[in-house]
Amino acid sequence: MANLDALKTSLAKHDQEQLLQYWEELDEDQRRLLTEDIDELNLEEVNEFFKRATSSLEEGNAKLDDKMEPVCEDKFLSISRTTEDQLKKYHEEGLRQIADGKVGVLLMAGGQGTRLGFAFPKGMFNVGLPSNKSLFRIQGERILKLQRLAAELTGKTGRITWYIMTSEHTMIPTKKYFEENDYFGLKAEDIMMFEQGSLPCYDFEGKILLDEKHRVAKAPDGNGGLYRALRDRGILDDLERRGVLYLHAHSVDNILIKVADPVSIGYFVEQKADCGAKVVEKSHPNEAVGVVCQVDGKYQVVEYSEITQKTAELRKEDGRLVFNAGNICNHFFTTSFLRKIGTTFEKDLKLHVAKKKIPFIDSTGTRCTPDKPNGIKIEKFVFDVFQFAEHFVTIEVPRDEEFSALKNADSAGKDCATTARADIYRLHRKYIEAAGGTVDGTECEISPLLSYGGEGLKVLVHGRTFVSPVHLMADEEKKSEVVE
């Protein structure tokens, strides 16, 4: 009983004794599981998290208008307003970094496809393209094609290391899926999967809830949990061991993502940046996206709800919005910056509170599913490290070429499989037309193994007319089409 006595003492010290209220009803296995759950909690830390998070909730209604400034023009690259020659220089520099093995990708893939009506990790979702490729496969093949383009330019066969952050619930199915699909042609040793952490769920008084009589209620700690996971799962050590200097971090659900985009890598390296963000120009003042800007001289993402309508509508002389850098969860970091975050600043990351309907065990021992918010979940956001950057850059990319989110079931009519599919069709048709071809119809898909971003198509499509549905594949795919 010494272990139980120690648990009771520790919980009493931190005012969380309720976690043991059903101890007498548990069998040995259940007691072991509950003990493990409690041992995983740093009770002093999680109590402090609750205090910090709820105090920030009280401050959350303050508007930031007077403290805000737009991003610095001298650290801002607009792809659409930059010459082709300059973009080519950045592109080639990015490919050289890839050829030298200095580039990695951090994929945030902890989400389930629940809102899509899909009971598996979101990265496994197939939006219904002619190829039937999943998000994971599309992104993996873009990485493979980039490695080949880098080798063609430099003669070196450097590899991009793919770091994939899963959640507790998506790790096993994600691993299995990659194994069954032979890692999409990539080398298994260049793919590192690791789990993000979790934080306990609280009632409004700061008491940690039980999900079952023998399990603590927990939730993923948000995409900002990336930094703690990189440190605690040994990923920072792996990055340094491999000599990876630059990381592209993004979420899994953007079907147009230019994974390890060499243009952005080249610009990032030229600017000697330690942190950066890709953004899209806001479509209108009230678009519900956060904006990348400066607050009190430090970069951060300000949510649309944190500014007044007047500030949202401010425009420059050329008619564009003053605060127009829409955040799309698409970021760049140096490994050394991530190490600095992990060792020094992670503990200072802002905590975001969400009031949620959290299933819990009530005082009678019954598991309840509430019909209104009964507690809070705490999350960290990936962009909250911007303030710690010494050399921050912003890269504005064309929305129709680089951003199409997959969030909802088709019934929502936006950010769904139908819109993702349509965005791929439109972009790939644009690639063919730019290379001198014509497409009769709308359905048009180009394999990432054939072209990463429209390059190399002229010899195949110039002067030709293609009738929809169009599916252009690399020679290696024509032998056996992908069916997942």
Short mmCIF file of C-alpha atoms in Angstrom, two decimals:
data_model
loop_
_atom_site.label_atom_id
_atom_site.label_comp_id
_atom_site.label_asym_id
_atom_site.label_seq_id
_atom_site.Cartn_x
_atom_site.Cartn_y
_atom_site.Cartn_z
CA MET A 1 0.00 0.00 0.00
CA ALA A 2 3.05 2.24 0.07
CA ASN A 3 2.36 3.18 -3.54
CA LEU A 4 -1.23 4.11 -2.73
CA ASP A 5 -0.14 6.18 0.25
CA ALA A 6 2.33 8.08 -1.93
CA LEU A 7 -0.38 8.68 -4.55
CA LYS A 8 -2.79 9.97 -1.91
CA THR A 9 -0.16 12.30 -0.46
CA SER A 10 0.78 13.69 -3.86
CA LEU A 11 -2.81 14.18 -4.98
CA ALA A 12 -3.79 15.82 -1.67
CA LYS A 13 -0.87 18.21 -1.98
CA HIS A 14 -2.19 19.36 -5.35
CA ASP A 15 -5.91 19.22 -4.47
CA GLN A 16 -6.70 16.42 -6.93
CA GLU A 17 -7.75 13.64 -4.51
CA GLN A 18 -10.93 12.96 -6.54
CA LEU A 19 -8.88 10.88 -8.98
CA LEU A 20 -8.81 8.07 -6.41
CA GLN A 21 -12.46 8.19 -5.37
CA TYR A 22 -13.27 4.78 -6.98
CA TRP A 23 -10.04 3.02 -6.00
CA GLU A 24 -11.81 0.44 -3.84
CA GLU A 25 -13.98 -0.64 -6.79
CA LEU A 26 -11.05 -1.28 -9.15
CA ASP A 27 -9.34 -4.57 -9.91
CA GLU A 28 -5.55 -4.87 -10.03
CA ASP A 29 -5.24 -4.10 -13.74
CA GLN A 30 -7.46 -1.05 -13.44
CA ARG A 31 -5.49 0.21 -10.44
CA ARG A 32 -2.29 -0.18 -12.43
CA LEU A 33 -3.72 1.82 -15.36
CA LEU A 34 -4.97 4.60 -13.11
CA THR A 35 -1.64 4.75 -11.29
CA GLU A 36 0.16 5.03 -14.64
CA ASP A 37 -2.16 7.84 -15.74
CA ILE A 38 -1.56 9.77 -12.53
CA ASP A 39 2.19 9.15 -12.62
CA GLU A 40 2.31 10.64 -16.12
CA LEU A 41 0.85 13.88 -14.77
CA ASN A 42 3.23 16.47 -13.47
CA LEU A 43 0.63 17.66 -10.97
CA GLU A 44 2.38 20.88 -10.09
CA GLU A 45 2.72 21.72 -13.77
CA VAL A 46 -0.84 20.81 -14.79
CA ASN A 47 -2.28 22.84 -11.92
CA GLU A 48 -0.16 25.77 -13.04
CA PHE A 49 -1.38 25.24 -16.62
CA PHE A 50 -4.98 25.56 -15.42
CA LYS A 51 -4.23 28.82 -13.59
CA ARG A 52 -2.35 30.29 -16.54
CA ALA A 53 -4.91 29.16 -19.09
CA THR A 54 -7.94 30.46 -17.22
CA SER A 55 -6.28 33.79 -16.45
CA SER A 56 -5.55 34.21 -20.18
CA LEU A 57 -9.21 33.39 -20.85
CA GLU A 58 -10.24 36.34 -18.69
CA GLU A 59 -7.86 38.61 -20.60
CA GLY A 60 -8.88 37.21 -23.97
CA ASN A 61 -11.47 39.83 -24.88
CA ALA A 62 -9.02 42.73 -25.13
CA LYS A 63 -8.63 44.08 -28.67
CA LEU A 64 -5.10 44.40 -30.01
CA ASP A 65 -5.61 47.15 -32.60
CA ASP A 66 -3.31 49.73 -31.02
CA LYS A 67 -0.43 47.27 -30.61
CA MET A 68 -0.53 45.80 -34.14
CA GLU A 69 1.69 46.47 -37.13
CA PRO A 70 1.75 44.60 -40.45
CA VAL A 71 4.65 42.33 -41.40
CA CYS A 72 7.92 44.02 -42.42
CA GLU A 73 8.16 44.51 -46.18
CA ASP A 74 11.90 43.72 -46.18
CA LYS A 75 11.18 40.27 -44.71
CA PHE A 76 8.20 39.55 -46.95
CA LEU A 77 8.36 37.53 -50.17
CA SER A 78 5.31 37.60 -52.42
CA ILE A 79 5.54 34.75 -54.92
CA SER A 80 3.17 36.47 -57.38
CA ARG A 81 5.12 39.74 -57.27
CA THR A 82 8.61 38.27 -57.63
CA THR A 83 10.40 37.80 -60.96
CA GLU A 84 10.76 34.35 -62.49
CA ASP A 85 14.56 34.72 -62.45
CA GLN A 86 14.59 35.41 -58.72
CA LEU A 87 12.19 32.54 -57.98
CA LYS A 88 14.43 30.24 -60.02
CA LYS A 89 17.45 31.22 -57.89
CA TYR A 90 15.54 30.46 -54.71
CA HIS A 91 14.28 27.19 -56.20
CA GLU A 92 17.76 26.01 -57.10
CA GLU A 93 19.15 26.97 -53.70
CA GLY A 94 16.36 24.98 -52.06
CA LEU A 95 17.15 21.94 -54.22
CA ARG A 96 20.84 22.22 -53.29
CA GLN A 97 19.92 22.16 -49.59
CA ILE A 98 17.76 19.08 -50.25
CA ALA A 99 20.60 17.39 -52.17
CA ASP A 100 22.88 18.01 -49.18
CA GLY A 101 20.39 16.27 -46.87
CA LYS A 102 19.77 19.47 -44.88
CA VAL A 103 15.97 19.61 -45.30
CA GLY A 104 13.30 17.80 -43.31
CA VAL A 105 9.52 17.88 -43.17
CA LEU A 106 7.45 18.00 -39.96
CA LEU A 107 3.97 16.72 -40.68
CA MET A 108 1.29 17.32 -38.06
CA ALA A 109 -0.95 14.30 -38.57
CA GLY A 110 -2.60 13.65 -35.23
CA GLY A 111 -6.17 14.25 -36.38
CA GLN A 112 -8.83 11.65 -37.04
CA GLY A 113 -11.14 12.00 -40.03
CA THR A 114 -14.22 12.14 -37.78
CA ARG A 115 -15.65 15.33 -39.29
CA LEU A 116 -15.18 13.79 -42.74
CA GLY A 117 -17.22 10.75 -41.71
CA PHE A 118 -13.97 8.73 -41.83
CA ALA A 119 -12.96 6.52 -38.90
CA PHE A 120 -9.20 6.58 -39.57
CA PRO A 121 -6.33 9.09 -39.48
CA LYS A 122 -7.13 12.02 -41.74
CA GLY A 123 -3.95 11.48 -43.77
CA MET A 124 -5.40 8.18 -45.04
CA PHE A 125 -8.40 9.96 -46.57
CA ASN A 126 -9.00 9.67 -50.32
CA VAL A 127 -10.83 12.71 -51.73
CA GLY A 128 -11.86 10.82 -54.88
CA LEU A 129 -9.20 11.80 -57.42
CA PRO A 130 -8.84 9.53 -60.48
CA SER A 131 -5.69 8.06 -58.87
CA ASN A 132 -7.49 7.24 -55.59
CA LYS A 133 -4.41 8.56 -53.76
CA SER A 134 -4.67 9.50 -50.10
CA LEU A 135 -3.30 12.69 -48.57
CA PHE A 136 -0.35 10.72 -47.15
CA ARG A 137 0.50 9.26 -50.57
CA ILE A 138 0.24 12.58 -52.39
CA GLN A 139 2.59 14.22 -49.88
CA GLY A 140 5.00 11.27 -49.83
CA GLU A 141 5.25 11.26 -53.61
CA ARG A 142 5.89 15.00 -53.67
CA ILE A 143 8.85 14.38 -51.33
CA LEU A 144 10.11 11.58 -53.59
CA LYS A 145 9.87 13.79 -56.68
CA LEU A 146 11.74 16.63 -54.93
CA GLN A 147 14.59 14.28 -54.07
CA ARG A 148 14.82 13.33 -57.75
CA LEU A 149 14.74 16.97 -58.91
CA ALA A 150 17.52 17.81 -56.44
CA ALA A 151 19.61 14.90 -57.74
CA GLU A 152 19.06 16.01 -61.35
CA LEU A 153 20.28 19.52 -60.54
CA THR A 154 23.27 18.62 -58.38
CA GLY A 155 24.21 15.01 -59.08
CA LYS A 156 23.85 14.27 -55.34
CA THR A 157 21.28 11.92 -53.85
CA GLY A 158 20.36 13.71 -50.64
CA ARG A 159 17.20 12.63 -48.86
CA ILE A 160 14.43 14.55 -47.12
CA THR A 161 13.72 13.15 -43.66
CA TRP A 162 9.96 12.99 -42.99
CA TYR A 163 8.99 13.49 -39.34
CA ILE A 164 5.34 12.64 -38.70
CA MET A 165 3.65 13.67 -35.47
CA THR A 166 0.69 11.42 -34.69
CA SER A 167 -1.61 11.30 -31.70
CA GLU A 168 -2.05 8.38 -29.34
CA HIS A 169 -5.01 7.19 -31.42
CA THR A 170 -3.49 7.63 -34.90
CA MET A 171 0.02 6.20 -34.33
CA ILE A 172 -0.71 2.49 -34.86
CA PRO A 173 -3.00 2.84 -37.92
CA THR A 174 -0.62 5.37 -39.49
CA LYS A 175 2.38 3.08 -39.05
CA LYS A 176 0.46 0.13 -40.45
CA TYR A 177 -0.74 2.17 -43.43
CA PHE A 178 2.78 3.29 -44.33
CA GLU A 179 4.11 -0.26 -44.03
CA GLU A 180 1.31 -1.69 -46.20
CA ASN A 181 2.00 0.94 -48.88
CA ASP A 182 5.78 0.41 -48.85
CA TYR A 183 6.32 3.97 -47.58
CA PHE A 184 5.17 5.34 -50.98
CA GLY A 185 8.59 4.64 -52.47
CA LEU A 186 10.55 6.42 -49.74
CA LYS A 187 13.05 4.70 -47.49
CA ALA A 188 11.64 3.51 -44.17
CA GLU A 189 14.67 4.83 -42.28
CA ASP A 190 13.90 8.35 -43.54
CA ILE A 191 10.43 8.36 -41.96
CA MET A 192 10.26 9.02 -38.22
CA MET A 193 6.90 8.86 -36.44
CA PHE A 194 6.36 10.19 -32.95
CA GLU A 195 3.39 10.92 -30.70
CA GLN A 196 2.30 14.34 -29.55
CA GLY A 197 1.57 14.71 -25.87
CA SER A 198 -1.69 15.13 -24.04
CA LEU A 199 -3.02 17.27 -21.21
CA PRO A 200 -5.71 16.42 -18.67
CA CYS A 201 -9.25 17.75 -19.01
CA TYR A 202 -10.54 19.89 -16.15
CA ASP A 203 -13.87 20.96 -14.74
CA PHE A 204 -14.37 24.70 -14.36
CA GLU A 205 -12.90 24.61 -10.83
CA GLY A 206 -9.61 23.08 -11.96
CA LYS A 207 -10.35 19.52 -10.85
CA ILE A 208 -9.04 16.90 -13.28
CA LEU A 209 -11.87 14.77 -14.68
CA LEU A 210 -12.04 10.99 -14.89
CA ASP A 211 -12.97 9.51 -18.27
CA GLU A 212 -13.55 6.14 -16.62
CA LYS A 213 -13.24 5.14 -12.98
CA HIS A 214 -9.69 4.01 -13.73
CA ARG A 215 -8.66 6.45 -16.49
CA VAL A 216 -7.88 10.16 -16.40
CA ALA A 217 -9.68 12.26 -19.02
CA LYS A 218 -7.05 13.55 -21.46
CA ALA A 219 -6.93 15.37 -24.78
CA PRO A 220 -4.10 16.06 -27.27
CA ASP A 221 -2.14 19.20 -26.37
CA GLY A 222 -2.70 20.86 -29.76
CA ASN A 223 -0.36 21.36 -32.69
CA GLY A 224 1.79 23.52 -30.40
CA GLY A 225 2.55 20.30 -28.53
CA LEU A 226 4.97 19.74 -31.39
CA TYR A 227 7.82 21.45 -29.56
CA ARG A 228 7.64 19.42 -26.37
CA ALA A 229 7.23 16.22 -28.38
CA LEU A 230 10.28 17.03 -30.54
CA ARG A 231 12.32 17.39 -27.38
CA ASP A 232 10.91 14.55 -25.30
CA ARG A 233 10.67 11.96 -28.11
CA GLY A 234 14.28 12.41 -29.17
CA ILE A 235 13.45 14.02 -32.52
CA LEU A 236 15.68 17.06 -31.95
CA ASP A 237 18.56 14.68 -31.30
CA ASP A 238 17.74 12.81 -34.52
CA LEU A 239 17.64 16.04 -36.54
CA GLU A 240 21.06 17.03 -35.27
CA ARG A 241 22.48 13.56 -35.81
CA ARG A 242 21.33 13.56 -39.45
CA GLY A 243 22.57 17.11 -40.10
CA VAL A 244 19.10 18.44 -40.93
CA LEU A 245 19.20 22.24 -40.67
CA TYR A 246 15.84 23.36 -42.11
CA LEU A 247 12.34 22.10 -41.41
CA HIS A 248 9.07 22.63 -43.22
CA ALA A 249 6.16 22.11 -40.79
CA HIS A 250 2.56 21.81 -41.95
CA SER A 251 -0.76 20.14 -41.21
CA VAL A 252 -1.87 17.04 -43.07
CA ASP A 253 -5.15 18.43 -44.41
CA ASN A 254 -3.97 20.87 -47.11
CA ILE A 255 -4.16 18.90 -50.36
CA LEU A 256 -2.23 21.61 -52.29
CA ILE A 257 0.69 21.68 -49.85
CA LYS A 258 4.06 22.17 -51.55
CA VAL A 259 5.96 19.86 -49.24
CA ALA A 260 9.52 21.13 -48.55
CA ASP A 261 8.91 23.83 -51.17
CA PRO A 262 12.39 24.58 -52.56
CA VAL A 263 11.54 28.22 -53.40
CA SER A 264 10.63 28.90 -49.78
CA ILE A 265 13.62 26.94 -48.49
CA GLY A 266 15.91 28.97 -50.77
CA TYR A 267 14.45 32.28 -49.59
CA PHE A 268 14.57 31.16 -45.95
CA VAL A 269 18.27 30.26 -46.28
CA GLU A 270 19.15 33.47 -48.15
CA GLN A 271 17.50 35.57 -45.44
CA LYS A 272 19.30 33.64 -42.67
CA ALA A 273 15.88 33.26 -41.04
CA ASP A 274 15.27 31.09 -38.00
CA CYS A 275 11.47 31.00 -38.29
CA GLY A 276 8.97 31.80 -41.02
CA ALA A 277 5.38 31.42 -42.16
CA LYS A 278 3.64 30.97 -45.47
CA VAL A 279 0.49 33.05 -45.75
CA VAL A 280 -2.25 33.73 -48.27
CA GLU A 281 -3.77 37.13 -48.95
CA LYS A 282 -7.07 37.43 -47.06
CA SER A 283 -9.99 37.24 -49.46
CA HIS A 284 -11.97 39.92 -47.56
CA PRO A 285 -11.77 41.78 -44.23
CA ASN A 286 -14.08 39.36 -42.42
CA GLU A 287 -12.51 36.11 -43.57
CA ALA A 288 -12.29 33.89 -40.47
CA VAL A 289 -8.52 33.35 -40.45
CA GLY A 290 -5.81 34.64 -38.16
CA VAL A 291 -3.34 37.15 -39.55
CA VAL A 292 0.43 37.09 -39.19
CA CYS A 293 1.55 40.49 -37.93
CA GLN A 294 3.62 42.20 -35.25
CA VAL A 295 2.29 42.96 -31.78
CA ASP A 296 4.53 45.15 -29.63
CA GLY A 297 7.30 44.48 -32.14
CA LYS A 298 7.08 40.69 -31.98
CA TYR A 299 5.55 38.40 -34.60
CA GLN A 300 2.43 36.46 -33.79
CA VAL A 301 -0.88 35.31 -35.23
CA VAL A 302 -3.82 37.51 -34.23
CA GLU A 303 -7.23 35.87 -34.58
CA TYR A 304 -9.94 37.76 -36.45
CA SER A 305 -11.93 38.02 -33.22
CA GLU A 306 -9.09 39.91 -31.52
CA ILE A 307 -9.34 43.05 -33.68
CA THR A 308 -12.12 45.51 -34.42
CA GLN A 309 -13.95 45.73 -37.74
CA LYS A 310 -12.31 49.09 -38.40
CA THR A 311 -8.81 47.62 -38.20
CA ALA A 312 -9.80 44.57 -40.25
CA GLU A 313 -10.94 46.90 -43.05
CA LEU A 314 -7.82 49.13 -43.15
CA ARG A 315 -6.31 49.27 -46.65
CA LYS A 316 -3.02 50.39 -48.19
CA GLU A 317 -2.76 52.91 -51.03
CA ASP A 318 -2.84 50.07 -53.57
CA GLY A 319 -6.17 48.88 -52.17
CA ARG A 320 -4.87 45.75 -50.46
CA LEU A 321 -5.71 45.12 -46.80
CA VAL A 322 -3.12 46.35 -44.29
CA PHE A 323 -3.52 43.17 -42.24
CA ASN A 324 -3.85 40.70 -45.08
CA ALA A 325 -1.38 37.89 -44.23
CA GLY A 326 -3.77 35.00 -43.63
CA ASN A 327 -2.28 32.18 -41.55
CA ILE A 328 -2.52 28.68 -43.12
CA CYS A 329 -0.49 26.52 -40.67
CA ASN A 330 2.49 26.32 -43.01
CA HIS A 331 5.80 27.14 -41.32
CA PHE A 332 9.59 26.96 -41.57
CA PHE A 333 12.12 26.54 -38.78
CA THR A 334 15.80 25.95 -38.32
CA THR A 335 16.73 22.98 -36.18
CA SER A 336 18.68 25.31 -33.90
CA PHE A 337 15.55 27.44 -33.37
CA LEU A 338 13.54 24.34 -32.45
CA ARG A 339 16.25 23.33 -29.98
CA LYS A 340 16.08 26.80 -28.42
CA ILE A 341 12.30 26.48 -28.08
CA GLY A 342 12.56 23.02 -26.53
CA THR A 343 15.21 23.95 -23.99
CA THR A 344 14.26 27.54 -23.12
CA PHE A 345 10.87 28.77 -24.29
CA GLU A 346 8.49 25.80 -24.46
CA LYS A 347 7.42 26.34 -20.88
CA ASP A 348 6.40 29.91 -21.74
CA LEU A 349 4.13 29.04 -24.68
CA LYS A 350 0.69 30.60 -24.48
CA LEU A 351 -2.07 28.24 -23.35
CA HIS A 352 -5.37 28.35 -25.21
CA VAL A 353 -8.61 27.31 -23.54
CA ALA A 354 -11.59 25.63 -25.15
CA LYS A 355 -14.79 25.10 -23.19
CA LYS A 356 -16.01 21.65 -24.22
CA LYS A 357 -18.58 18.94 -23.57
CA ILE A 358 -16.29 16.37 -21.93
CA PRO A 359 -17.55 12.88 -20.99
CA PHE A 360 -16.82 12.22 -17.30
CA ILE A 361 -17.55 10.02 -14.30
CA ASP A 362 -19.91 11.81 -11.92
CA SER A 363 -20.08 11.57 -8.12
CA THR A 364 -22.33 8.49 -8.33
CA GLY A 365 -19.87 6.61 -10.53
CA THR A 366 -21.95 7.03 -13.70
CA ARG A 367 -20.30 7.99 -16.98
CA CYS A 368 -22.02 11.09 -18.30
CA THR A 369 -22.02 12.64 -21.75
CA PRO A 370 -22.99 16.28 -21.15
CA ASP A 371 -25.18 18.28 -23.54
CA LYS A 372 -23.44 21.57 -22.74
CA PRO A 373 -19.83 22.53 -21.93
CA ASN A 374 -18.83 21.18 -18.53
CA GLY A 375 -15.09 21.71 -18.53
CA ILE A 376 -12.04 22.90 -20.40
CA LYS A 377 -9.36 21.48 -22.64
CA ILE A 378 -6.03 23.26 -22.91
CA GLU A 379 -4.11 23.48 -26.17
CA LYS A 380 -0.91 25.04 -27.45
CA PHE A 381 -0.72 26.45 -30.98
CA VAL A 382 2.20 25.88 -33.31
CA PHE A 383 2.45 29.56 -34.29
CA ASP A 384 2.92 30.82 -30.75
CA VAL A 385 6.69 30.43 -31.08
CA PHE A 386 6.92 33.25 -33.63
CA GLN A 387 7.53 35.75 -30.83
CA PHE A 388 10.80 34.02 -29.95
CA ALA A 389 12.27 34.34 -33.46
CA GLU A 390 15.21 36.66 -34.06
CA HIS A 391 14.94 36.57 -37.87
CA PHE A 392 11.34 35.98 -38.97
CA VAL A 393 10.22 35.94 -42.62
CA THR A 394 6.83 35.80 -44.30
CA ILE A 395 6.14 34.20 -47.69
CA GLU A 396 2.86 35.06 -49.42
CA VAL A 397 1.75 32.31 -51.79
CA PRO A 398 -1.15 32.18 -54.28
CA ARG A 399 -4.12 30.61 -52.55
CA ASP A 400 -5.22 28.72 -55.67
CA GLU A 401 -1.80 27.06 -55.92
CA GLU A 402 -0.99 26.25 -52.31
CA PHE A 403 -3.99 26.19 -50.00
CA SER A 404 -7.08 24.01 -49.99
CA ALA A 405 -8.09 22.78 -46.56
CA LEU A 406 -9.92 19.52 -45.92
CA LYS A 407 -11.95 19.97 -42.73
CA ASN A 408 -15.56 19.00 -43.34
CA ALA A 409 -17.91 16.42 -44.81
CA ASP A 410 -19.29 17.30 -48.26
CA SER A 411 -22.56 18.40 -46.71
CA ALA A 412 -20.78 21.54 -45.43
CA GLY A 413 -20.11 22.69 -48.99
CA LYS A 414 -16.69 24.15 -48.18
CA ASP A 415 -13.27 22.84 -47.10
CA CYS A 416 -14.47 19.36 -48.04
CA ALA A 417 -13.53 16.52 -50.41
CA THR A 418 -15.44 18.10 -53.31
CA THR A 419 -13.65 21.46 -52.97
CA ALA A 420 -10.25 19.78 -52.48
CA ARG A 421 -10.77 17.70 -55.61
CA ALA A 422 -11.92 20.73 -57.62
CA ASP A 423 -8.88 22.73 -56.47
CA ILE A 424 -6.50 19.97 -57.62
CA TYR A 425 -8.30 19.73 -60.99
CA ARG A 426 -8.12 23.48 -61.55
CA LEU A 427 -4.43 23.75 -60.60
CA HIS A 428 -3.37 20.78 -62.71
CA ARG A 429 -5.32 22.07 -65.69
CA LYS A 430 -3.47 25.36 -65.22
CA TYR A 431 -0.14 23.46 -65.28
CA ILE A 432 -1.05 21.77 -68.58
CA GLU A 433 -2.19 25.01 -70.19
CA ALA A 434 0.98 26.81 -69.05
CA ALA A 435 2.99 24.05 -70.77
CA GLY A 436 1.11 24.56 -74.05
CA GLY A 437 -1.58 21.91 -73.77
CA THR A 438 -5.37 22.08 -73.70
CA VAL A 439 -7.87 20.31 -71.49
CA ASP A 440 -11.43 19.66 -72.64
CA GLY A 441 -13.41 19.28 -69.42
CA THR A 442 -12.71 19.78 -65.73
CA GLU A 443 -11.31 16.54 -64.23
CA CYS A 444 -7.54 16.73 -64.43
CA GLU A 445 -4.89 15.12 -62.21
CA ILE A 446 -1.11 15.05 -62.60
CA SER A 447 0.85 12.59 -60.50
CA PRO A 448 3.42 14.15 -58.14
CA LEU A 449 5.87 11.57 -59.48
CA LEU A 450 5.51 13.15 -62.93
CA SER A 451 5.63 16.82 -61.85
CA TYR A 452 6.05 18.46 -58.45
CA GLY A 453 4.82 21.92 -59.44
CA GLY A 454 4.16 21.99 -63.18
CA GLU A 455 7.76 21.49 -64.28
CA GLY A 456 8.73 19.03 -67.01
CA LEU A 457 5.32 18.90 -68.70
CA LYS A 458 6.03 20.79 -71.93
CA VAL A 459 7.54 17.81 -73.72
CA LEU A 460 4.47 15.74 -72.85
CA VAL A 461 1.58 18.16 -73.40
CA HIS A 462 2.64 20.98 -75.77
CA GLY A 463 0.22 21.24 -78.68
CA ARG A 464 -1.96 18.38 -77.40
CA THR A 465 -5.61 18.36 -76.33
CA PHE A 466 -6.67 16.12 -73.44
CA VAL A 467 -10.25 15.06 -72.84
CA SER A 468 -11.50 14.85 -69.24
CA PRO A 469 -11.04 12.83 -67.11
CA VAL A 470 -7.28 13.41 -67.48
CA HIS A 471 -4.80 11.48 -65.37
CA LEU A 472 -1.15 11.99 -66.27
CA MET A 473 1.13 9.46 -64.59
CA ALA A 474 4.86 8.75 -64.39
CA ASP A 475 6.07 5.71 -66.32
CA GLU A 476 6.59 3.74 -63.11
CA GLU A 477 2.90 4.14 -62.23
CA LYS A 478 1.49 3.08 -65.60
CA LYS A 479 2.54 -0.51 -64.92
CA SER A 480 0.32 -0.78 -61.86
CA GLU A 481 -2.13 1.94 -60.96
CA VAL A 482 -2.53 2.80 -57.28
CA VAL A 483 -5.68 1.57 -55.58
CA GLU A 484 -5.93 2.21 -51.83
#
